[in-house]
XYZ file of C-alpha atoms in Angstrom:
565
model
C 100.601 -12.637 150.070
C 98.339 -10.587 147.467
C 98.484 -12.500 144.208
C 99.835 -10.765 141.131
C 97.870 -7.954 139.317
C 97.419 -10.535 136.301
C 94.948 -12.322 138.468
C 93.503 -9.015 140.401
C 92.737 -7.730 136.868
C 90.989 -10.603 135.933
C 89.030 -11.319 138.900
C 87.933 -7.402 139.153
C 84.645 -8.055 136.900
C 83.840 -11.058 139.078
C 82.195 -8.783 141.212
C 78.635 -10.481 140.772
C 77.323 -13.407 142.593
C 78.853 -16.699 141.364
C 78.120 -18.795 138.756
C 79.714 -22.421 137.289
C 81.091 -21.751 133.664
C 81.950 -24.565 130.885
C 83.525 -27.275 132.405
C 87.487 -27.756 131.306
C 88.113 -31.088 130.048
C 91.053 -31.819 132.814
C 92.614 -29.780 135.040
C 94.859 -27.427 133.597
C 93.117 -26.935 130.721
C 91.073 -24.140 131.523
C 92.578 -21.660 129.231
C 90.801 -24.153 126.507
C 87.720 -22.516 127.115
C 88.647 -18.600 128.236
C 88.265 -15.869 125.418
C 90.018 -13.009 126.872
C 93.932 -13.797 124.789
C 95.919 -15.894 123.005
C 95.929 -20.085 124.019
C 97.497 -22.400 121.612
C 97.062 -26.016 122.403
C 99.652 -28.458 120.944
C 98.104 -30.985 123.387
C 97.348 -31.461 127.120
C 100.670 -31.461 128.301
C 101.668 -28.016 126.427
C 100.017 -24.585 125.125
C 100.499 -20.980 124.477
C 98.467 -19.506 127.573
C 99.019 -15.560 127.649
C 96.140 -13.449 129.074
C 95.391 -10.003 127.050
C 97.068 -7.699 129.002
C 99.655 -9.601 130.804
C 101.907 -7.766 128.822
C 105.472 -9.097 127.727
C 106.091 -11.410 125.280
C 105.790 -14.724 126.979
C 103.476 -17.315 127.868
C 102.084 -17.231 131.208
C 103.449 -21.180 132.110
C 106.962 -20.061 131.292
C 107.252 -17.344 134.342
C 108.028 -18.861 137.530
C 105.858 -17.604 140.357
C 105.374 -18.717 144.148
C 101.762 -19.488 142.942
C 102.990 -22.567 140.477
C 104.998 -24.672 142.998
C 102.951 -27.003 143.069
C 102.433 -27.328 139.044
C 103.958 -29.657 137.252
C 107.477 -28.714 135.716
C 107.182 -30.244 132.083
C 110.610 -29.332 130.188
C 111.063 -25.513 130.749
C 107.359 -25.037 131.659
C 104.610 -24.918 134.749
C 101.864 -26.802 134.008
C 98.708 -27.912 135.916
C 98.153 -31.094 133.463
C 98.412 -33.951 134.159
C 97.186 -32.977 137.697
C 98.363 -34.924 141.106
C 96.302 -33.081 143.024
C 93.593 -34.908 145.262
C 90.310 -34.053 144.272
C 87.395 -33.684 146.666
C 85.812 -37.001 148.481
C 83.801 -38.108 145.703
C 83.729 -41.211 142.970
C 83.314 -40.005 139.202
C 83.698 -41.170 135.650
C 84.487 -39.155 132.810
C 84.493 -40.146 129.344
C 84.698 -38.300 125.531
C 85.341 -38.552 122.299
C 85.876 -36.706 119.848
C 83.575 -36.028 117.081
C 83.619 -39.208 114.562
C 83.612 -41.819 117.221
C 81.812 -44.695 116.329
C 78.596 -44.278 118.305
C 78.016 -40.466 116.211
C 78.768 -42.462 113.409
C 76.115 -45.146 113.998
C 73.628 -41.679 114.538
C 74.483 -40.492 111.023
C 71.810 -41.445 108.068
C 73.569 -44.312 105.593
C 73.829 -41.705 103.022
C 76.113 -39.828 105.030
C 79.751 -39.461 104.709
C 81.172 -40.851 108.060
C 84.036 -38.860 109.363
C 86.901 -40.984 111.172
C 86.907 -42.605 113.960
C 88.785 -40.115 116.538
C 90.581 -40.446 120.001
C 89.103 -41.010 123.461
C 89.274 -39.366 126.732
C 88.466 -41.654 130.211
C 89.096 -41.322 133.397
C 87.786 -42.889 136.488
C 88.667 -42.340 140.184
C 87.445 -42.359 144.319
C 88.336 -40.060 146.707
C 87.133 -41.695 149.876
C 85.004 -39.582 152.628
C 87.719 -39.090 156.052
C 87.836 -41.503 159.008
C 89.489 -40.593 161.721
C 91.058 -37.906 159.580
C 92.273 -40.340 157.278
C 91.359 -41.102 153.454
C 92.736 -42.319 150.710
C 92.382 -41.905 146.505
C 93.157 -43.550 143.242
C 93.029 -42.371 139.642
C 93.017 -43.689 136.519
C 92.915 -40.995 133.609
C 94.054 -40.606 129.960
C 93.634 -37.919 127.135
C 94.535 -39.263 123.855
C 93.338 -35.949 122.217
C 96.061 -34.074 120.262
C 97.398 -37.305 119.632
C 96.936 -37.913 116.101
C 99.230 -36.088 113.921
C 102.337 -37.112 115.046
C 101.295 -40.792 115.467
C 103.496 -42.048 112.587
C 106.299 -40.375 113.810
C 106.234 -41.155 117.613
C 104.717 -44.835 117.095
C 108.750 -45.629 116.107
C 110.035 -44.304 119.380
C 108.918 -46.118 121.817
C 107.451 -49.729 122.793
C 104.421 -51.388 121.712
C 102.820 -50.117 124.197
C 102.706 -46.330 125.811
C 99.956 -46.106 127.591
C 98.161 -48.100 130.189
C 95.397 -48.895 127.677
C 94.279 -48.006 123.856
C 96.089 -47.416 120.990
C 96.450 -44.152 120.300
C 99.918 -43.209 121.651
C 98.217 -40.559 123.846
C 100.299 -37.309 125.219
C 99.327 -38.743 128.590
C 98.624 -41.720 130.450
C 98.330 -41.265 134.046
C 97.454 -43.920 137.084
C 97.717 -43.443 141.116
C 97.026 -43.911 144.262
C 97.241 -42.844 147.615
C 96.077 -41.520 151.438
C 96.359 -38.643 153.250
C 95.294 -37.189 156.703
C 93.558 -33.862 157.482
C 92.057 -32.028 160.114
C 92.000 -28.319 160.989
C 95.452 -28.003 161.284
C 97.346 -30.349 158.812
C 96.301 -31.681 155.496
C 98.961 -34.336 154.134
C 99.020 -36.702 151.730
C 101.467 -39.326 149.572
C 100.640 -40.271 146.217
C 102.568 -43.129 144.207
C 101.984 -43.971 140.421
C 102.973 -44.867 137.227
C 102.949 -42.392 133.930
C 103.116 -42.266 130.139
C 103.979 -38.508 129.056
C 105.095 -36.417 125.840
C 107.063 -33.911 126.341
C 107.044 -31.067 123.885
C 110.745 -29.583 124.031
C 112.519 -26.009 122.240
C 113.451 -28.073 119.169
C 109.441 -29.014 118.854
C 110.575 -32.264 119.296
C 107.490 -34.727 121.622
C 109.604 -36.903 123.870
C 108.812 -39.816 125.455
C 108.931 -40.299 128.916
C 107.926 -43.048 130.932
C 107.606 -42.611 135.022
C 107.702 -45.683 136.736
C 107.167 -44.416 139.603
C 106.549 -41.002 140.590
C 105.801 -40.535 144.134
C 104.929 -37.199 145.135
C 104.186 -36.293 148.939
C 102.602 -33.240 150.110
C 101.380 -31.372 154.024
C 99.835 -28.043 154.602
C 100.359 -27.829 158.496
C 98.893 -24.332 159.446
C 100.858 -21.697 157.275
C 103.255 -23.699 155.829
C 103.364 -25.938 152.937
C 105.875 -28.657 152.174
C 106.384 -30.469 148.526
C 108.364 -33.163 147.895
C 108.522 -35.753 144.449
C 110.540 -38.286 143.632
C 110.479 -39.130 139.770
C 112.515 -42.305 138.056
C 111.779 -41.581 134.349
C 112.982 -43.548 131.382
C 113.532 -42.052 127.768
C 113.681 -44.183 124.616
C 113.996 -43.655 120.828
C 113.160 -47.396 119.743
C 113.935 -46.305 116.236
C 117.543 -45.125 116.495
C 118.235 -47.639 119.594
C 118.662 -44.753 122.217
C 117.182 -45.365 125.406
C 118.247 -43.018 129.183
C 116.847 -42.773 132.149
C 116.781 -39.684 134.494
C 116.291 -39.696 138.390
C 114.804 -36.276 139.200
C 114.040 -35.138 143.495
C 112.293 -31.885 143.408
C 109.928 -30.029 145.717
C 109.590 -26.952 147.841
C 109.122 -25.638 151.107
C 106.434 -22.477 151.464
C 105.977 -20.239 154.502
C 103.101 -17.862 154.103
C 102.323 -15.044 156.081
C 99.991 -16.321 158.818
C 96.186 -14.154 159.633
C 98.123 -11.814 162.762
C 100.587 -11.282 160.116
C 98.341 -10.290 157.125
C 97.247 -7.520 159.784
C 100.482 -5.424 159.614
C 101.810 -2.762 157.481
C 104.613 -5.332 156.223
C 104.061 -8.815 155.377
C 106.433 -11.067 154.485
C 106.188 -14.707 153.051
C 109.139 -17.098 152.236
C 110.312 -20.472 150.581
C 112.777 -22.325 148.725
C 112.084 -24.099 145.491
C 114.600 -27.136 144.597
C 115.195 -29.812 141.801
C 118.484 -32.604 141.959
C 118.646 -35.149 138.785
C 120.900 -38.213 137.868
C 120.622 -39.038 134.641
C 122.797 -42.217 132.417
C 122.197 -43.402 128.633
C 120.795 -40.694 126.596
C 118.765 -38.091 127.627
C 117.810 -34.792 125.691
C 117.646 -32.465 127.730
C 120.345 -31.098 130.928
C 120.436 -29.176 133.827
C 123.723 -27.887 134.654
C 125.220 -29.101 138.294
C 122.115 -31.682 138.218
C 121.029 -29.147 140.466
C 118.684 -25.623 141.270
C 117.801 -24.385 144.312
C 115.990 -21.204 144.120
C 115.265 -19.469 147.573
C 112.489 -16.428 147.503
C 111.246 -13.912 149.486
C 107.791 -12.189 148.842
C 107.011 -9.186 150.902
C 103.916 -6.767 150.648
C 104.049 -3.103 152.602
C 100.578 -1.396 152.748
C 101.650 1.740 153.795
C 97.963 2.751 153.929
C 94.941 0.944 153.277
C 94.474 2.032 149.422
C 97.889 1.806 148.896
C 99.956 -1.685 148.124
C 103.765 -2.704 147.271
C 104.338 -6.597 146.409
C 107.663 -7.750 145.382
C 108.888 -11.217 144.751
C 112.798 -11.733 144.501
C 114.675 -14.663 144.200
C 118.070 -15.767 143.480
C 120.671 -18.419 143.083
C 124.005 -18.855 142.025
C 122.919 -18.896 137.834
C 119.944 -16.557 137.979
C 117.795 -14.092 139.945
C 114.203 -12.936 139.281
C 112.255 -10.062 140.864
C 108.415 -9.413 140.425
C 107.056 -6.124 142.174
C 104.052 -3.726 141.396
C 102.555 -0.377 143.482
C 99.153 -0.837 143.468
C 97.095 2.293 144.291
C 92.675 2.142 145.121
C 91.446 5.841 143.951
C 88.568 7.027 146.544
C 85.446 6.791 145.016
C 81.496 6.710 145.107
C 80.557 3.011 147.067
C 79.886 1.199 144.210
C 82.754 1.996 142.201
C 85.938 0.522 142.225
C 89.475 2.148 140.602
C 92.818 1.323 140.621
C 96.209 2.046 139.017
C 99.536 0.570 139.088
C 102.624 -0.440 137.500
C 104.368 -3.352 137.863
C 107.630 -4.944 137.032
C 109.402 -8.115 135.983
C 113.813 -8.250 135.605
C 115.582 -11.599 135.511
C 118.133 -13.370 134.109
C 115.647 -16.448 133.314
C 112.099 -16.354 133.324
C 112.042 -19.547 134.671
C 115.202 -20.474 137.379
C 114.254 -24.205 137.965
C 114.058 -25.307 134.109
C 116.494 -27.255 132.293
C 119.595 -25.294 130.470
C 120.711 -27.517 127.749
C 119.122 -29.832 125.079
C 120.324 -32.398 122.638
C 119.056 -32.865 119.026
C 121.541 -35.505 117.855
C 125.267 -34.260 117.976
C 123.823 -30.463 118.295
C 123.437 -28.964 121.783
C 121.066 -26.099 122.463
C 122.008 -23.161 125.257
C 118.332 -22.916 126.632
C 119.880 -19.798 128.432
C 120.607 -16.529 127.429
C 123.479 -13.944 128.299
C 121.933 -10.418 129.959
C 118.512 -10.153 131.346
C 115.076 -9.292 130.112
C 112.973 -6.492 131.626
C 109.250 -5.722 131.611
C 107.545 -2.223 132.305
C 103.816 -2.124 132.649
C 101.627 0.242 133.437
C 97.657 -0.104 134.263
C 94.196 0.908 135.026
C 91.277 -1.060 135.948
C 87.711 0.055 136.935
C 84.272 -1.290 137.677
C 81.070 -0.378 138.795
C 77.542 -1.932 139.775
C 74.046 -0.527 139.214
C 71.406 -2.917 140.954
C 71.774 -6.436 138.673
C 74.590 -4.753 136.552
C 78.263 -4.502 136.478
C 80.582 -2.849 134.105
C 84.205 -2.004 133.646
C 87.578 -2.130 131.786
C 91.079 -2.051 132.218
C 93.366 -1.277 129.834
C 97.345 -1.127 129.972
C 100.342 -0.347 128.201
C 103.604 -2.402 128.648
C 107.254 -2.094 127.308
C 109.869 -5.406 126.902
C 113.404 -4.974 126.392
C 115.702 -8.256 126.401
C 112.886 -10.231 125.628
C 113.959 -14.242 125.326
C 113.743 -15.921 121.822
C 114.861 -18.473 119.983
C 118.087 -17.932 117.307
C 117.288 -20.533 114.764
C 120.354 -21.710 112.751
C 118.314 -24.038 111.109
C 116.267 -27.314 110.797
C 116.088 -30.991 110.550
C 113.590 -32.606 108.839
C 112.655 -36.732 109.850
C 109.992 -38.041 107.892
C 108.427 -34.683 107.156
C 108.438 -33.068 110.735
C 110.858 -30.537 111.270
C 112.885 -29.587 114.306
C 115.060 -27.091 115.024
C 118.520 -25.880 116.145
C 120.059 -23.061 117.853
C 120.313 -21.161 121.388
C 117.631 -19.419 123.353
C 118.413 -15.782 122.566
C 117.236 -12.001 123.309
C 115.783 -8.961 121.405
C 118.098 -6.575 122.310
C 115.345 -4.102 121.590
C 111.980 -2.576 123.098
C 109.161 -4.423 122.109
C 105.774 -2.226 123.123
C 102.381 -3.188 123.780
C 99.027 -1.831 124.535
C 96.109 -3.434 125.553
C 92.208 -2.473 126.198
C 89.163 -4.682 127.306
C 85.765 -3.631 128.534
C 83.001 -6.020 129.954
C 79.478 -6.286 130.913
C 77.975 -8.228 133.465
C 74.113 -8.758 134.236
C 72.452 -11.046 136.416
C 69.190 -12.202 138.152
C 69.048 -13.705 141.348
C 70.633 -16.736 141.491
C 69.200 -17.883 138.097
C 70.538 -16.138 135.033
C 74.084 -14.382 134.612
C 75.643 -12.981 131.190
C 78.104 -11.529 130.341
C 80.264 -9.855 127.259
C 83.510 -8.962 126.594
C 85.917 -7.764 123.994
C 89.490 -6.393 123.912
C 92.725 -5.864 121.871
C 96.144 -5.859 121.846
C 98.650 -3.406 119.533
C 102.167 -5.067 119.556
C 105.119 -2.937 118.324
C 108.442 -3.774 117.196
C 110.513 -7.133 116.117
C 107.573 -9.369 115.476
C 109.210 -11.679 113.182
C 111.525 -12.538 116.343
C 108.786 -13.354 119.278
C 108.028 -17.449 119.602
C 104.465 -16.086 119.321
C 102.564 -12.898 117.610
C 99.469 -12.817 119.356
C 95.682 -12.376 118.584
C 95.356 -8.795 118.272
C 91.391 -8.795 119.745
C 88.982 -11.206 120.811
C 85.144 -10.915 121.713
C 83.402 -13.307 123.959
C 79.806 -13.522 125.599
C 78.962 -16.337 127.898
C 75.479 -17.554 129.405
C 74.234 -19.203 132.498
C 71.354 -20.280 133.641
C 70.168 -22.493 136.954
C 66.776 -23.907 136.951
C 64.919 -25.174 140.165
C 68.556 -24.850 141.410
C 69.853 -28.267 140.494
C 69.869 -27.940 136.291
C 72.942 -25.648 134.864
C 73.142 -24.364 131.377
C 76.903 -23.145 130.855
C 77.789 -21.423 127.708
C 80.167 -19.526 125.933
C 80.965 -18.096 122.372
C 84.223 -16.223 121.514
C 86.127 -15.120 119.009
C 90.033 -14.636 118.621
C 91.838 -12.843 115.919
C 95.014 -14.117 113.980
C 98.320 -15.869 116.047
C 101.200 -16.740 114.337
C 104.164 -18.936 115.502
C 106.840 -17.367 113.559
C 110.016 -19.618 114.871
C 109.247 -23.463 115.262
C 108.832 -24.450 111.326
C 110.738 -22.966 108.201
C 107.820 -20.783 107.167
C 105.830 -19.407 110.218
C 102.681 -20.834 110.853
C 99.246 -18.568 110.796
C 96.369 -19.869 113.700
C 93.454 -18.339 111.853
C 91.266 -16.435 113.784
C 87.680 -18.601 114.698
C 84.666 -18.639 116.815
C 84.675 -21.229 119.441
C 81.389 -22.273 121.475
C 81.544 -24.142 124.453
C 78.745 -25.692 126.408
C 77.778 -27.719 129.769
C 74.454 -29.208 130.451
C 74.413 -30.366 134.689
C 71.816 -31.984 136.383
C 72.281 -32.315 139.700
C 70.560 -34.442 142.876
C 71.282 -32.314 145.916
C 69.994 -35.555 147.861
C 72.088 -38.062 146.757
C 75.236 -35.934 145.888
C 74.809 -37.148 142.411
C 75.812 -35.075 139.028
C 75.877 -35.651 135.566
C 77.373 -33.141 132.894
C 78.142 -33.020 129.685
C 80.694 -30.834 128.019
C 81.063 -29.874 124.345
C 84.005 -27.859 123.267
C 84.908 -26.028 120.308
C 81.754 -26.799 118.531
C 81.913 -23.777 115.607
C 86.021 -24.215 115.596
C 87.412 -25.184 112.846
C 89.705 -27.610 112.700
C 93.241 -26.398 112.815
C 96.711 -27.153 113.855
C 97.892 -24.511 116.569
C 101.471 -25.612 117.279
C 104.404 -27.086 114.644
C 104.503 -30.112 115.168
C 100.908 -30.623 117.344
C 97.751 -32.234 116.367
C 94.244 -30.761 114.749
C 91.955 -28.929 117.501
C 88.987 -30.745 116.804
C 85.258 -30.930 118.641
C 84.586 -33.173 121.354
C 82.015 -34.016 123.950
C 83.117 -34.820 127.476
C 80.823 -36.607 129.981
C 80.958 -36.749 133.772
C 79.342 -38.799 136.640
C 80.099 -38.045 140.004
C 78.811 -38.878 143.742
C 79.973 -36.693 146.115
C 80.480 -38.060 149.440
């Protein structure tokens, strides 16, 4: 099936040969390092991640698509950290810290103020080259970034110990290992291991939870793919003697419409998404029946060859969801491209799998909402190339009406943090949007590519009620360069205007706008299958909290040393 405009749209000034761009510090974590919208990190494990133009109100890991079932479902949200995916044969380190670790401070001249010592990132891992089909992989990773803030508070909740090594308390703690088979018709694989996570929940609440084991089992046999996880997780709150556990199956089953289908007018793609869970003790969160099973259809008519319908509908016995656009390619000259469409997204839930309760002592929060929410958009996107150059835009304007929120009836406060109480609610009114963005692309040969961008949004209507008011604009121009074809310069600076979380602390809190530059340095050995890179993110960023409740967004420097096998 086509994937959603959201990543069309994006992909439409990638029209130009390739290049590598800043390396994300761990999978999942590639907003960290994009320019074009609003992406709030309160750690790893949970951001804001909404794309200019994807119109709505929402971030993009709450909405449930057919394109996430393999994501990680942590609390009421699809994310891609911390990954379980196999990476490619290879054996690698990676290691960071960031800025004020000791070794920067041993750099600094005596005279010099030293800043504090900060929190690490390592991981290490093999993927081992196929025999006979067969291969098997282990992995060993940690990011104790965004774990500072909090420490006092969650250092009471749990154990000596929550982590497989260091001190930090970090939001994750991951180990595993595993084999798999492939060959040109099935690629399968079983993966057991042990985990240390933080969950960041509606109240703004980071919960503990401790996998021991998770065992997650995947196969691709020609078009269809087949997920299935077994999780045994433990909660705890040392400090007020609570302690659950939670027993969680979950997985899905994904047919995809095969090549001799993809060659017909109508296309049709299928699958069923499912989670059971046992829980005993306490636990803080609920999902009612200790059951979902969410069954979908996709299907795609191309009436003609310019002309597209997608839609995406799904439904169970609490909620359905539908996702459908008309996509339309305007004739023009060869080296122009045009299109126009509207799209749609109606549901009772914007995610059908999550959770539907939570507990913050004797309170109980409805994590669902009564009606539905609906989102209008329509949209334009062009692009054109003269010899090394490419240029475009695409611009949209949406309109949300049932929009979910949070209706806070108020807050607790424990040791300073606060946390807060109510039910997942909706705007009963139309909240608008409009969005522009324009880019430039120029390149030479395979050496040299650059490119700038800059866009806004215009949001209109009850502000002071979305989780989230986003940047308003954002500029961004990023650099690459390949020399002698084995040495990669990656760059990018960017800019983002104002956010503001106006529902997760007593008095909303304003993300200043900043500049952010991120860089990779890559040497390469073609020969040997050898790289080494080094990553530095946010180096002009101040350092802020994004989230209520999260840690500062500090720089850092991430290094990588792989063979490829």
């Amino acid at each position: 099936m086509k994937k959603s405009f959201l990543t069309l749209a994006l992909a439409a000034f990638l029209t130009v040969p390739a290049f590598a761009s800043v390396d994300a510090e761990v999978e999942g974590m590639e907003y960290e390092v994009r320019g074009d919208g609003t992406f709030l990190i309160g750690g790893p494990t949970y951001a804001f991640d909404r794309i200019l133009g994807a119109g709505g109100t929402f971030s993009e890991s709450e909405l449930w698509t057919p394109a996430k079932l393999r994501d990680r479902l942590l609390f009421n949200r699809m994310s891609g950290t911390p990954s379980w995916t196999p990476l490619a044969p290879s054996v690698w380190l990676k290691t960071g810290n960031e800025l004020g670790d000791l070794i920067y401070q041993n750099l600094l001249p005596s005279d010099k103020a030293y800043p504090a010592n900060r929190t690490p990132f390592l991981e290490i891992g093999v993927t081992t080259p196929s025999y006979k089909g067969f291969w098997v992989t282990a992995r060993l990773f940690q990011d104790d970034h965004f774990s500072e803030k909090m420490y006092s508070y969650r250092v009471g909740m749990v154990d000596n110990s929550f982590a497989h090594f260091g001190e930090n308390y970090p939001l994750f703690s991951t180990a595993y290992a595993g084999f798999g088979y492939t060959n040109s018709m099935v690629n399968a694989s079983v993966i057991a291991g042990e985990e240390y996570l933080w969950t960041y929940t509606a109240t703004a609440r980071w919960i503990p939870t401790h996998f021991k084991p998770r065992i997650e089992a995947r196969a691709d046999v020609k078009n269809v793919s087949v997920t299935l996880a077994y999780e045994d997780a433990e909660y705890m709150n040392k400090s007020k003697k609570e302690r659950g556990s939670r027993q969680e199956v979950n997985g899905s089953i994904y047919y995809q419409c095969d090549e001799a289908c993809k060659q017909g007018k109508l296309q049709i793609s299928a699958g069923l998404a499912f989670r059971g869970v046992s829980d005993s003790g306490t636990v803080y969160t609920e999902l009612e029946e200790d059951r979902s099973f969410w069954p979908f259809v996709e299907l795609r008519y191309q009436p003609l060859k310019r002309l597209t319908a997608d839609v995406m509908f799904g439904i169970n016995e609490r909620d359905w969801l539908v996702q459908d656009s008309v996509q339309f390619d305007i004739p023009t000259p060869k080296t122009m491209g045009v299109t126009v469409g509207v799209k749609n997204i109606s549901g009772t839930r914007l995610n059908p799998l999550a959770d539907t309760k939570e507990f913050l002592g004797d309170r109980t929060i409805d994590l669902t909402a009564d009606g539905q929410m609906t989102l209008v958009q329509g949209y334009a996107v062009f692009n054109d190339t003269v010899a090394s150059l490419n240029y475009g835009g695409k611009g949209s304007f949406w309109a949300e009406y049932g929009a979910e929120t949070f209706d806070v009836d108020g807050f607790v406060d424990e040791n300073s943090y606060f946390f807060r109480y109510g039910n997942v609610d909706r705007i009963d009114s139309w909240i608008k949007g409009v969005t522009a963005e324009i880019w430039l692309n120029a390149w030479y040969q395979d050496m040299f590519k650059f490119n700038a961008m800059v866009g806004f949004e215009r949001i209109s209507g009850l502000a002071k009620k979305l989780e989230v008011t986003p940047a308003e604009y954002f500029v961004a121009f990023t650099g690459d360069w390949l020399i002698n074809k084995t040495f990669r310069i990656s760059h990018s600076v960017k800019y983002r205007s104002d956010a503001r979380w106006n529902l997760r602390s007593i008095d909303p809190l304003v993300v200043k706008g900043d500049w952010y530059w991120d860089v990779t340095f890559e040497q390469n050995f073609p020969k040997y299958g050898i790289t080494f890179a080094g990553t530095l993110l946010h180096v002009l960023a101040n350092e802020v909290v994004e989230v209520p409740n999260g840690s500062h967004d500090r720089l850092r420097f991430v290094c990588t040393a792989r063979k490829s096998f």
